[in-house]
Coordinates of C-alpha atoms and ligand atoms in Angstrom, one line a residue:
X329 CA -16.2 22.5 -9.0
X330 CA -15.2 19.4 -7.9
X331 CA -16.7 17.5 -5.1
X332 CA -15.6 14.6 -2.9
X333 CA -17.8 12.2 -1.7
X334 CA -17.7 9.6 0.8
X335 CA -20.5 6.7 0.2
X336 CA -21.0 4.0 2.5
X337 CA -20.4 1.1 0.8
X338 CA -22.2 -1.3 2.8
X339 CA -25.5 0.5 2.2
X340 CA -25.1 3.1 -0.9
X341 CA -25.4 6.1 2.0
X342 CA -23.5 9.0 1.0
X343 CA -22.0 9.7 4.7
X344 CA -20.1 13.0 3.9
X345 CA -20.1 15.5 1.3
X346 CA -16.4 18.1 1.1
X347 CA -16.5 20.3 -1.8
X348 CA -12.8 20.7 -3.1
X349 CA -10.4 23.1 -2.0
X350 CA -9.8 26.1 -4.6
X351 CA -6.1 26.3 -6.4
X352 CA -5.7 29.1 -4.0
X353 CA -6.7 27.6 -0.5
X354 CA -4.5 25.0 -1.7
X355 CA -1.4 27.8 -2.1
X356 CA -1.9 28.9 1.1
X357 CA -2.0 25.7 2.7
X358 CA 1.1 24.5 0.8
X359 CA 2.8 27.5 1.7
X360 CA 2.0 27.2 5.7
X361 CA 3.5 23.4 5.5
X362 CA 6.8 25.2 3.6
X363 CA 6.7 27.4 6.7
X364 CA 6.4 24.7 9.1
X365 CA 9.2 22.9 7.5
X366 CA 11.9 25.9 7.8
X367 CA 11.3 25.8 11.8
X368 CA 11.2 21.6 11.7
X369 CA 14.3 21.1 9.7
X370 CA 16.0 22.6 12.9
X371 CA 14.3 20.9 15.8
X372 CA 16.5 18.0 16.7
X373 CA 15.9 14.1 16.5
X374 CA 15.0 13.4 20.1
X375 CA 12.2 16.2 19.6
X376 CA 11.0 14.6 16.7
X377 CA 11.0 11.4 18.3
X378 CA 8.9 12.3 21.1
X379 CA 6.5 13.3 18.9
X380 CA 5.9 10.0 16.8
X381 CA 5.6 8.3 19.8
X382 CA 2.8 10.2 20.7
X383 CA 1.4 9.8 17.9
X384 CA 1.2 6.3 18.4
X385 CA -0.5 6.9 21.4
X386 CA -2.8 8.8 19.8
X387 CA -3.5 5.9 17.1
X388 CA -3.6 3.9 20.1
X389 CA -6.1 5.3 22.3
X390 CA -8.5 5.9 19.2
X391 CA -7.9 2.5 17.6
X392 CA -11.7 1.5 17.6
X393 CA -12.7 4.5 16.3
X394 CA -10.6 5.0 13.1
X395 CA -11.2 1.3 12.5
X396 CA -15.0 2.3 12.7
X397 CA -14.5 5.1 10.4
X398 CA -12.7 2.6 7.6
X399 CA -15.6 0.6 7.8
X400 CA -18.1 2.8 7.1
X401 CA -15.8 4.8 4.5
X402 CA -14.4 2.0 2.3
X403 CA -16.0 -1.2 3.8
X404 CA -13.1 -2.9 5.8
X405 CA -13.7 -5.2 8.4
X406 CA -13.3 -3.5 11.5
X407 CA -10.3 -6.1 13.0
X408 CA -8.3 -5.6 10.1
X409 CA -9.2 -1.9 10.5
X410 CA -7.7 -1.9 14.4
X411 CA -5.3 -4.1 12.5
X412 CA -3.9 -1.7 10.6
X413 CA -4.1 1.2 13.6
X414 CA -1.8 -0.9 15.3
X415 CA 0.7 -1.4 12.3
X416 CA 0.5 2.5 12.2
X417 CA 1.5 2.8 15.6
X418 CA 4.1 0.2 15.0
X419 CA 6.0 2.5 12.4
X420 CA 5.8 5.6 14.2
X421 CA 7.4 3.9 16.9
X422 CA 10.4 2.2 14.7
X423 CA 11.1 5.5 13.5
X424 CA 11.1 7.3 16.4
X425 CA 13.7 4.8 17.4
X426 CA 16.0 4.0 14.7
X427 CA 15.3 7.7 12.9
X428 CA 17.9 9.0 14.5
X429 CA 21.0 6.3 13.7
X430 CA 19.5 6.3 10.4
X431 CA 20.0 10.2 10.0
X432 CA 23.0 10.2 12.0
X433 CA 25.7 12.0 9.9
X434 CA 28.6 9.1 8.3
X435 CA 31.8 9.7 8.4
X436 CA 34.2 9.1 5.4
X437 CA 37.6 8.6 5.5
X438 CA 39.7 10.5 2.4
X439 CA 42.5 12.5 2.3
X440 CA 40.2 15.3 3.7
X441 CA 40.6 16.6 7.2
X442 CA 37.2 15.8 7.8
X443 CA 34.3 14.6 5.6
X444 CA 31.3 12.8 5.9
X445 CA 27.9 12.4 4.4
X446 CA 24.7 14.1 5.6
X447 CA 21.0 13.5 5.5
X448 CA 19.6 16.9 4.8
X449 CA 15.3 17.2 4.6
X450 CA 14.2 18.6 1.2
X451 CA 10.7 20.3 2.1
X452 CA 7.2 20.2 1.4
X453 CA 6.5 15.8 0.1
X454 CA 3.5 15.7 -1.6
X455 CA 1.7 12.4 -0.9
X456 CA -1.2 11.1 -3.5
X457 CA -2.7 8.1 -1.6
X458 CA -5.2 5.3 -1.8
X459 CA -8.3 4.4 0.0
X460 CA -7.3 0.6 0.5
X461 CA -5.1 1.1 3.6
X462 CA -6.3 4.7 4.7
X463 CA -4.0 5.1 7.4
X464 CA -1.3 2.6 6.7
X465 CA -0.5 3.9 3.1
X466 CA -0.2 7.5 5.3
X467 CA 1.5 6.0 7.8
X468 CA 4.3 4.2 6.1
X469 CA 5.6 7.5 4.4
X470 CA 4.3 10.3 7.1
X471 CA 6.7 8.7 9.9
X472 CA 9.9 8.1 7.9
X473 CA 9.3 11.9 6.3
X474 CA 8.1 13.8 9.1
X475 CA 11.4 12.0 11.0
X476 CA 13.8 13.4 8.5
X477 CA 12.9 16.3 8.9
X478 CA 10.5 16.9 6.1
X479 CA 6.6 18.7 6.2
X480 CA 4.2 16.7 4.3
X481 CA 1.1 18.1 2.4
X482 CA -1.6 14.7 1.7
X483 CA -4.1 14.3 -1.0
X484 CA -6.0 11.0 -0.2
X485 CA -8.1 8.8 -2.7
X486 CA -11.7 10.8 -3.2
X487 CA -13.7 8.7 -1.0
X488 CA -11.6 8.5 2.2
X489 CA -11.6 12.0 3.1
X490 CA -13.1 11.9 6.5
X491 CA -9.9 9.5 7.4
X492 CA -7.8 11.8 5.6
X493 CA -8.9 14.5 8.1
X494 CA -8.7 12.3 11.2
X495 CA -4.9 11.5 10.1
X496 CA -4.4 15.2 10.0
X497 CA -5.7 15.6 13.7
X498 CA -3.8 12.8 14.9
X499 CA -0.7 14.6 14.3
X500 CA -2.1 17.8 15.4
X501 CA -3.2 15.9 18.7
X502 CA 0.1 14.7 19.2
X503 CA 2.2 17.9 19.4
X504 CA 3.4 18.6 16.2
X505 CA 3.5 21.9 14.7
X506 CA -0.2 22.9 13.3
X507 CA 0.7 23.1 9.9
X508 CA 3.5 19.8 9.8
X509 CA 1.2 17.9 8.3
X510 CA -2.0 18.9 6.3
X511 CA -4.7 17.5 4.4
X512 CA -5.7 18.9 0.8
X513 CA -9.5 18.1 0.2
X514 CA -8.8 17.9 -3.6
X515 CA -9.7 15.6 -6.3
X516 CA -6.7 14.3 -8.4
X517 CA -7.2 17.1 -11.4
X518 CA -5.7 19.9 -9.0
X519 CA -2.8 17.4 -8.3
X520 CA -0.5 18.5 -11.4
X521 CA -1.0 22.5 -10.1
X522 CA 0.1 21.2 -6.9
X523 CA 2.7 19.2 -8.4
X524 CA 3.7 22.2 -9.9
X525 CA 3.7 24.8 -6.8
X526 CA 7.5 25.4 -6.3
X527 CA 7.5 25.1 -2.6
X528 CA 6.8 21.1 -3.4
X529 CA 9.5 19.7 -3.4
X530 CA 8.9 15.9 -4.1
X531 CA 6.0 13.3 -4.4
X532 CA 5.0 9.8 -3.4
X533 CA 2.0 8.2 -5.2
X534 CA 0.3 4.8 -4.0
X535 CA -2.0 3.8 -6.3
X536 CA -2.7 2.5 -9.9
X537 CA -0.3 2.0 -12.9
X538 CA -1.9 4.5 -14.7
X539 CA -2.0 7.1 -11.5
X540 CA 1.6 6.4 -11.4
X541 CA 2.6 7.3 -15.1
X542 CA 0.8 10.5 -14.8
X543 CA 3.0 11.8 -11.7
X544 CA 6.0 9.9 -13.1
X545 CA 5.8 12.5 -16.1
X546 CA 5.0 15.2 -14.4
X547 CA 7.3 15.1 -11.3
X548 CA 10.4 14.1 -14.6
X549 CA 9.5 17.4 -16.5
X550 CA 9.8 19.4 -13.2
X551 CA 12.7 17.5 -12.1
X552 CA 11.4 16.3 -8.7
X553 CA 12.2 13.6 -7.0
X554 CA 9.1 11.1 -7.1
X555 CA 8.4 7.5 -5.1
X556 CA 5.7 5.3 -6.7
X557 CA 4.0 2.2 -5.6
X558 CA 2.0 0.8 -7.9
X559 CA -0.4 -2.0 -8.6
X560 CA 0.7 -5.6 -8.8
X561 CA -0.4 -9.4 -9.9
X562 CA 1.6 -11.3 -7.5
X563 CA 2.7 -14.7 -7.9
X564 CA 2.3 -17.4 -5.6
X565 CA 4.4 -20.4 -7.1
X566 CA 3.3 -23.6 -5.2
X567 CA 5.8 -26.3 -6.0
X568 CA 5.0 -30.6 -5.7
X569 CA 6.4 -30.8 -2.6
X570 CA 4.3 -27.9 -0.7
X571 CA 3.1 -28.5 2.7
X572 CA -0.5 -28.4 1.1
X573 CA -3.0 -27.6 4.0
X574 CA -0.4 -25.0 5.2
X575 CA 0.1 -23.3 1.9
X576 CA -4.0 -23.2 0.6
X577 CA -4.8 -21.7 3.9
X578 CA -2.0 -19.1 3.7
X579 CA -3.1 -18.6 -0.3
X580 CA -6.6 -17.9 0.9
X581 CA -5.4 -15.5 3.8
X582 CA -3.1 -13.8 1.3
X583 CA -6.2 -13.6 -1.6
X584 CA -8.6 -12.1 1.2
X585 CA -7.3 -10.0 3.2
X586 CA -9.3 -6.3 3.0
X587 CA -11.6 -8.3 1.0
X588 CA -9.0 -9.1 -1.7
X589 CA -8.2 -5.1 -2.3
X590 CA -4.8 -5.1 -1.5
X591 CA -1.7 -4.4 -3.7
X592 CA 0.3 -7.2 -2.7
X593 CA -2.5 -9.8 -1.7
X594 CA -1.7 -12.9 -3.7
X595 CA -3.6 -12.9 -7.5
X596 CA -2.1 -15.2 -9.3
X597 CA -1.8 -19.2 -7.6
X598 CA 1.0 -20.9 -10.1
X599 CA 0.4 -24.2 -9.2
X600 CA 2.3 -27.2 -10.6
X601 CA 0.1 -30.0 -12.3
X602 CA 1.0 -32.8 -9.6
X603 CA -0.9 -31.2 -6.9
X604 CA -3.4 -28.9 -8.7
X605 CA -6.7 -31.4 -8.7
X606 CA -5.9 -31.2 -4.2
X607 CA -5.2 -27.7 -4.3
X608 CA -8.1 -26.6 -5.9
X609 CA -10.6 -28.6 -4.5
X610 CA -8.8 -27.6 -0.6
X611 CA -8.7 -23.7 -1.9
X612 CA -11.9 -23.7 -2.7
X613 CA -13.5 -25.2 0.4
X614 CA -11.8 -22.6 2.4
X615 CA -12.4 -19.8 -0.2
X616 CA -16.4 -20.8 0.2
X617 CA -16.0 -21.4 4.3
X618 CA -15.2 -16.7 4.5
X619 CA -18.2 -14.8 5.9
X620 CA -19.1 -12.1 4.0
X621 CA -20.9 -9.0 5.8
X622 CA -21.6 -5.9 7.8
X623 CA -17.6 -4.7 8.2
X624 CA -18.6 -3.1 11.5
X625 CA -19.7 -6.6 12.5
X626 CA -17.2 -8.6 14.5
X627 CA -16.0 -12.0 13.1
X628 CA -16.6 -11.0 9.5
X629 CA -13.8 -12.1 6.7
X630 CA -15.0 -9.6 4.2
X631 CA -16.8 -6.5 3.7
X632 CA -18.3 -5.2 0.7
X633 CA -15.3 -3.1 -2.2
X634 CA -14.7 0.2 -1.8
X635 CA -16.7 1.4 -4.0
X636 CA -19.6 0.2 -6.5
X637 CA -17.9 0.8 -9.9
X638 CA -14.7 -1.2 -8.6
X639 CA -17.3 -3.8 -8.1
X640 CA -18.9 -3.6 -11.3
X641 CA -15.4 -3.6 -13.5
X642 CA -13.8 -6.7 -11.5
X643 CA -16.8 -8.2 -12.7
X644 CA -16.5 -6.9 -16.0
X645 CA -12.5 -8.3 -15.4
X646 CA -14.0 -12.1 -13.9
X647 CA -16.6 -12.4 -17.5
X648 CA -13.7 -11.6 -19.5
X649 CA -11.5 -13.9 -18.1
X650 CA -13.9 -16.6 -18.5
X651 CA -14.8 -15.6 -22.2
X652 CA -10.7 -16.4 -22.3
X653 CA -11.2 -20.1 -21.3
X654 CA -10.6 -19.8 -18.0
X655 CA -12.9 -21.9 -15.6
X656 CA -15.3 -20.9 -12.8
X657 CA -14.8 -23.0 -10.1
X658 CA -16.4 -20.5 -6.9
X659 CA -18.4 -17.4 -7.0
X660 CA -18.3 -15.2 -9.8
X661 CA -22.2 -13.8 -9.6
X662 CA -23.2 -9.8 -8.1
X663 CA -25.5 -10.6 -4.8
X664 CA -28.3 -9.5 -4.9
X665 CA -29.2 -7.0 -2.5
X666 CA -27.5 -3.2 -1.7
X667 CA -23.6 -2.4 -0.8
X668 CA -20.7 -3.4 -3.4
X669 CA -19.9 -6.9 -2.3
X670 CA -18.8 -10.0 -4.7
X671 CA -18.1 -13.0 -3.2
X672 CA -14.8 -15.1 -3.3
X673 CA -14.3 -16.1 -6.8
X674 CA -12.1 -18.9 -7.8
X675 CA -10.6 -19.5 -11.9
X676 CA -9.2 -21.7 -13.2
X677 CA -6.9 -22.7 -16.4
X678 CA -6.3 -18.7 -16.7
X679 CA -3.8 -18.2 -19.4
X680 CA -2.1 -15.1 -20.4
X681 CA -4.0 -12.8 -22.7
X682 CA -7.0 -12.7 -20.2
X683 CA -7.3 -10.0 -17.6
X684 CA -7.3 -12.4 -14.4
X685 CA -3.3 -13.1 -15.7
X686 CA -2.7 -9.6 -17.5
X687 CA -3.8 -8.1 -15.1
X688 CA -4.5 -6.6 -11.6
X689 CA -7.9 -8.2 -9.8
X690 CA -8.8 -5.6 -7.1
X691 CA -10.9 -7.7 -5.3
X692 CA -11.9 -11.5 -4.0
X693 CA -11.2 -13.2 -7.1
X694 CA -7.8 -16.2 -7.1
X695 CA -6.7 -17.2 -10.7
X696 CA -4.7 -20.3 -10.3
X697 CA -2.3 -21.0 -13.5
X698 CA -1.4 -24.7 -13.8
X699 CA 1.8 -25.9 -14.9
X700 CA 4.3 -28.4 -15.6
X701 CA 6.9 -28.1 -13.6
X702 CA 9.6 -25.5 -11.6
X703 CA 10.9 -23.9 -14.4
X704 CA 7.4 -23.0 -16.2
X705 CA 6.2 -21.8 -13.0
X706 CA 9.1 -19.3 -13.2
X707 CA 8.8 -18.1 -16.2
X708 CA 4.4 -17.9 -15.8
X709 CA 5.2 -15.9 -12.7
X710 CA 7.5 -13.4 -14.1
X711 CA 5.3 -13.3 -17.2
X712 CA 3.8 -9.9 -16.0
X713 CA 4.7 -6.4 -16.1
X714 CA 3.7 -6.5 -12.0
X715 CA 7.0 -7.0 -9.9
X716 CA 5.6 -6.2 -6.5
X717 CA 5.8 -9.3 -4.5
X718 CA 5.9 -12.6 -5.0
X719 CA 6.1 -16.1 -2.7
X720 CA 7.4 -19.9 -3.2
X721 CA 5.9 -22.6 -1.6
X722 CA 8.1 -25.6 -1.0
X723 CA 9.7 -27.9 2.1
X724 CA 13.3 -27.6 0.8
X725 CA 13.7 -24.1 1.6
X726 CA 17.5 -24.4 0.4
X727 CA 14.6 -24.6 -3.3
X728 CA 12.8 -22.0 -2.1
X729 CA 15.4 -19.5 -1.1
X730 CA 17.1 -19.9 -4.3
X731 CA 13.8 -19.4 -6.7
X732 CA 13.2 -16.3 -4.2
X733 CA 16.5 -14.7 -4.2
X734 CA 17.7 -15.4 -7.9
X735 CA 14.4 -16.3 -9.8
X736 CA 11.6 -14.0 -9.3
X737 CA 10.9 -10.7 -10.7
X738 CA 9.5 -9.0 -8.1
X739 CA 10.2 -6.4 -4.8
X740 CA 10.0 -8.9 -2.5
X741 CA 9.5 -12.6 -2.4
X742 CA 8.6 -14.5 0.6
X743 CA 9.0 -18.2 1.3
X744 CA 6.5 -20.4 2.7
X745 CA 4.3 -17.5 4.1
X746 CA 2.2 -14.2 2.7
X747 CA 3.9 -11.0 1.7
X748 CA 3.7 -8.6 4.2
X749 CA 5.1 -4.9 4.7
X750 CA 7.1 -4.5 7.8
X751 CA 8.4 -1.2 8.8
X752 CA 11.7 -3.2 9.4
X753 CA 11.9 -4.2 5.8
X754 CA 12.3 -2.1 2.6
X755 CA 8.8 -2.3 0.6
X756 CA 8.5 -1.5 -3.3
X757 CA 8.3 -3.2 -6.4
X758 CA 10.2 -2.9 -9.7
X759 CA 8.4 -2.9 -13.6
X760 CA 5.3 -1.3 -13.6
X761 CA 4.6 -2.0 -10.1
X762 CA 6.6 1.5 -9.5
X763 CA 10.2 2.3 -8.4
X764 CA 11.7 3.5 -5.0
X765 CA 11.3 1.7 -1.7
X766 CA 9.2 2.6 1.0
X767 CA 10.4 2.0 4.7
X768 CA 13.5 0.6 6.5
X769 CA 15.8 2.8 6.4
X770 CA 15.9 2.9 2.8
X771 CA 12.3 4.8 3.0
X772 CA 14.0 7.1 4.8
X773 CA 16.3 8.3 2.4
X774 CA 13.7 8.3 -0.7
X775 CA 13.3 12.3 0.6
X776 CA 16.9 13.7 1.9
X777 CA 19.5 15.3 0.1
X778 CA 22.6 12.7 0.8
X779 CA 24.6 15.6 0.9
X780 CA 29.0 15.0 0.9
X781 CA 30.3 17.3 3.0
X782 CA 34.8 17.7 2.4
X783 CA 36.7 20.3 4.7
X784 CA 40.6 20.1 3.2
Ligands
NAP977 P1 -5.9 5.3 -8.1 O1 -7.2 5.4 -8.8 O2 -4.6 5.3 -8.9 O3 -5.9 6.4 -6.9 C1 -4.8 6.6 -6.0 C2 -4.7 8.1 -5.7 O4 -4.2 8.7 -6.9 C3 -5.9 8.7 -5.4 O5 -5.7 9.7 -4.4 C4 -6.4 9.4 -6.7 O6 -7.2 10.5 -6.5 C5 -5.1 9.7 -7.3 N1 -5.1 9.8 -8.7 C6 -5.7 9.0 -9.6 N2 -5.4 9.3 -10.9 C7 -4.5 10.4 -10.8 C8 -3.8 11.1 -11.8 N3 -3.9 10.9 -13.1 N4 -3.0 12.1 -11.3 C9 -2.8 12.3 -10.0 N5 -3.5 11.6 -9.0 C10 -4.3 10.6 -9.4 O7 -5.8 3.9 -7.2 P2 -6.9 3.4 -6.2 O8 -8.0 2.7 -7.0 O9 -7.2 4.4 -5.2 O10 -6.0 2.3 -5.4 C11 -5.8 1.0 -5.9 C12 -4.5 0.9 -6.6 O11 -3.4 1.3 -5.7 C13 -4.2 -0.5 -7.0 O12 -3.7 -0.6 -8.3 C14 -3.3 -1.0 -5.9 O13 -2.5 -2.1 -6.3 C15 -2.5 0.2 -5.7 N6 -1.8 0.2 -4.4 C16 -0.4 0.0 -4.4 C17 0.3 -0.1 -3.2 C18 1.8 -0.3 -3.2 O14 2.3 -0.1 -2.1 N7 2.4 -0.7 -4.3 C19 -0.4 0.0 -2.0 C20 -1.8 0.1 -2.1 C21 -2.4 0.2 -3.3 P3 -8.9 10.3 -6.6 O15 -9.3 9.4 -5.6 O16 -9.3 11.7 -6.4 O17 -9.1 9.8 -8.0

């Protein structure tokens, strides 16, 4: 039987043991959320409203403690981790407020008397999540879902369980019906059965490539609808004419934050030869200048990884890389010492064909690509099968708007600044960084039947 374990990074500790729900607890689970949904899909917006904002208030009045939990769970430093609470709140509250123009019925004129288009829920959303952003991940696809109407059944990454169950409460706490929202201690061999259950009706995955090709070919032979947002290597394309302080110290920002375990932190630093010798030396001053510690310790940059074997194969990604020809120029050793931590890492002179360009470093560890000029800096950047994000750094924005908008192969790309999500922005990426988009209004309608309705 499989069992899930959450181990304290920091120290080694196993904190909390679950052993995984049987194929049969899981039915009847899956069938309470089905039930909950037939009773939801008829409550009406302001209802449902109400109820994410209290939700937020829930996030908000236990703030300090989920962050706590995160950092004994998966190692994040505990003011990213009240952070990300916050952020959580933030999207409850946008959908509260905008769910309802957003589901609003849109009238069409035809020759019809009367027709329009209407957002219908479709049921039961399986979500398979990862442990990087515990709540956020949860978050960013609970609120828009639970808004349109939808129940939601969550299987969260193996170690994170203990947050997984703390989301479930939060909604619980806040009002909504017991079995809205529910929490399915399994391990990710039950998730094709559940997959497969006929009262699920669709499925988002965060996580890996590989993750995401496994649900993509499952939820395509059962013909249900499927989100996925995947891994990425983004870009950050630093032209000649950068403001240089300004962009290393939003680079390192971008490469660090939750310790460098972030889907769209910044991987890749395409940096053309005219300012690389300044770059590097800056980058790597500040890289060094990040305190590394105790997560539940205030004023740390970085905790340990999540977990010791994604430790042990970004290492195992970092030799390789270097085998490649690429060049150490920070870091690169395993502390001594217990908990999973590596240090901020710089290479440089990574090609393509090693892994630090190929592809996804989960971790602290910043390739930086030289290059000639604009043009090779395009094509190095959308050299990748990663399109999640992607920035441009440059003072003629007029440059930098155009390489964003009409140059880049990615979800997003940002100018002069880090990629961020924003529950006021569509989020997703294209290639093998996955396919739908995630909030806006456009996450909204990942999971509603846009239904045309034609009365003659
Ligand atoms: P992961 O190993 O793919 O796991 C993610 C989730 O998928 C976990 O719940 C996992 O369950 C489950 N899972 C793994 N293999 C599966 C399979 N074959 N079938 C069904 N479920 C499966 O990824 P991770 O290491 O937790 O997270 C890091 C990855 O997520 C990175 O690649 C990162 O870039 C990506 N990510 C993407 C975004 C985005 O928005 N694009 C955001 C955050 C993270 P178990 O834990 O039980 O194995």
């Amino acid at each position: 039987m499989t069992t899930l374990r959450s181990i304290n990074p920091t120290t080694g500790q196993q904190i909390a043991v679950y052993p995984a729900l049987s194929l049969a607890e899981s039915g009847y689970i899956i069938q309470a959320t089905h039930h909950a949904f037939l009773e939801w899909r008829r409550t009406d917006f302001s209802a449902r409203s109400n109820l994410l904002r209290g939700a937020a208030m829930v996030l908000r009045q236990k703030q300090t403690e989920y962050a706590r939990l995160m950092a004994r769970e998966m190692g994040k430093p505990v003011a990213q981790g009240r952070a990300e609470i916050e952020k959580c709140a933030w999207a409850c509250e946008y959908y509260a407020e905008h769910g309802p123009r957003f589901l609003a019925s849109k009238p069409v004129a035809t020759d019809a008397s009367r027709s329009f288009v209407t957002f219908q829920p479709l049921g039961v959303v399986l979500a398979v999540m990862p442990w990087n952003f515990p709540f956020w991940q949860v978050f960013r696809f609970a609120a828009p879902n639970l808004m349109a109407g939808n129940s939601a059944v969550l299987k969260h990454a193996s170690n994170v369980s203990q947050c997984a169950l703390a989301i479930e409460k939060v909604f619980r706490q806040a009002g909504f019906p017991e079995s809205l929202f529910r929490t399915l201690l399994i391990g990710a061999d039950q998730v094709p059965a559940v997959l497969s259950n006929p009262l699920v009706k669709a499925v988002t995955l965060t996580g890996s490539t590989p993750a995401g090709k496994a649900i993509a070919a499952q939820a395509g032979s059962l013909l249900k609808k499927s989100v996925l947002e995947l891994g990425g290597s983004d870009p950050y394309v630093v032209l000649a004419d950068a403001d240089l302080e300004e962009t290393v110290n939003t680079c390192v920002a971008a490469r660090l934050i939750n310790t460098g375990q972030s889907c769209i932190a910044a991987k890749r630093f395409i940096v053309v030869n005219s300012v690389r010798s300044n770059f590097e030396e800056l980058f790597v001053r500040k890289m060094r200048d990040r305190s590394m510690g105790d997560p539940l310790e205030e004023g740390i940059d970085l905790g340990p990884l999540a977990r010791h074997d994604l430790r042990d194969e970004l290492h195992r990604q970092v030799q390789l890389s270097l085998e490649a020809k690429g060049r150490l120029l920070l870091g690169g050793a395993i502390p001594v010492g217990p908990g999973a931590f590596y240090p901020p890492t710089v290479l440089t002179d990574v090609k393509k064909g090693s892994p630090a360009f190929d592809e996804e470093l989960f971790g602290p560890v910043a390739a930086i690509v030289p290059v000639k000029d604009e043009a090779e800096a395009i094509q190095a950047a959308n050299d990748s099968n990663f399109g999640l994000g992607a920035a441009v750094f440059t003072r003629d924005t007029v440059r930098g708007e155009r390489i964003a908008a009409e140059e880049i192969e990615a979800g997003c790309c940002f100018v002069n600044t880090f990629v961020k999500s924003d529950p006021r922005l569509p989020f997703g990426g294209i290639k093998e960084s996955g396919y739908g988009r995630e909030l806006a209004v456009f996450g909204l309608r990942e999971f509603v039947n846009i239904k045309t309705i034609y009365v003659k």
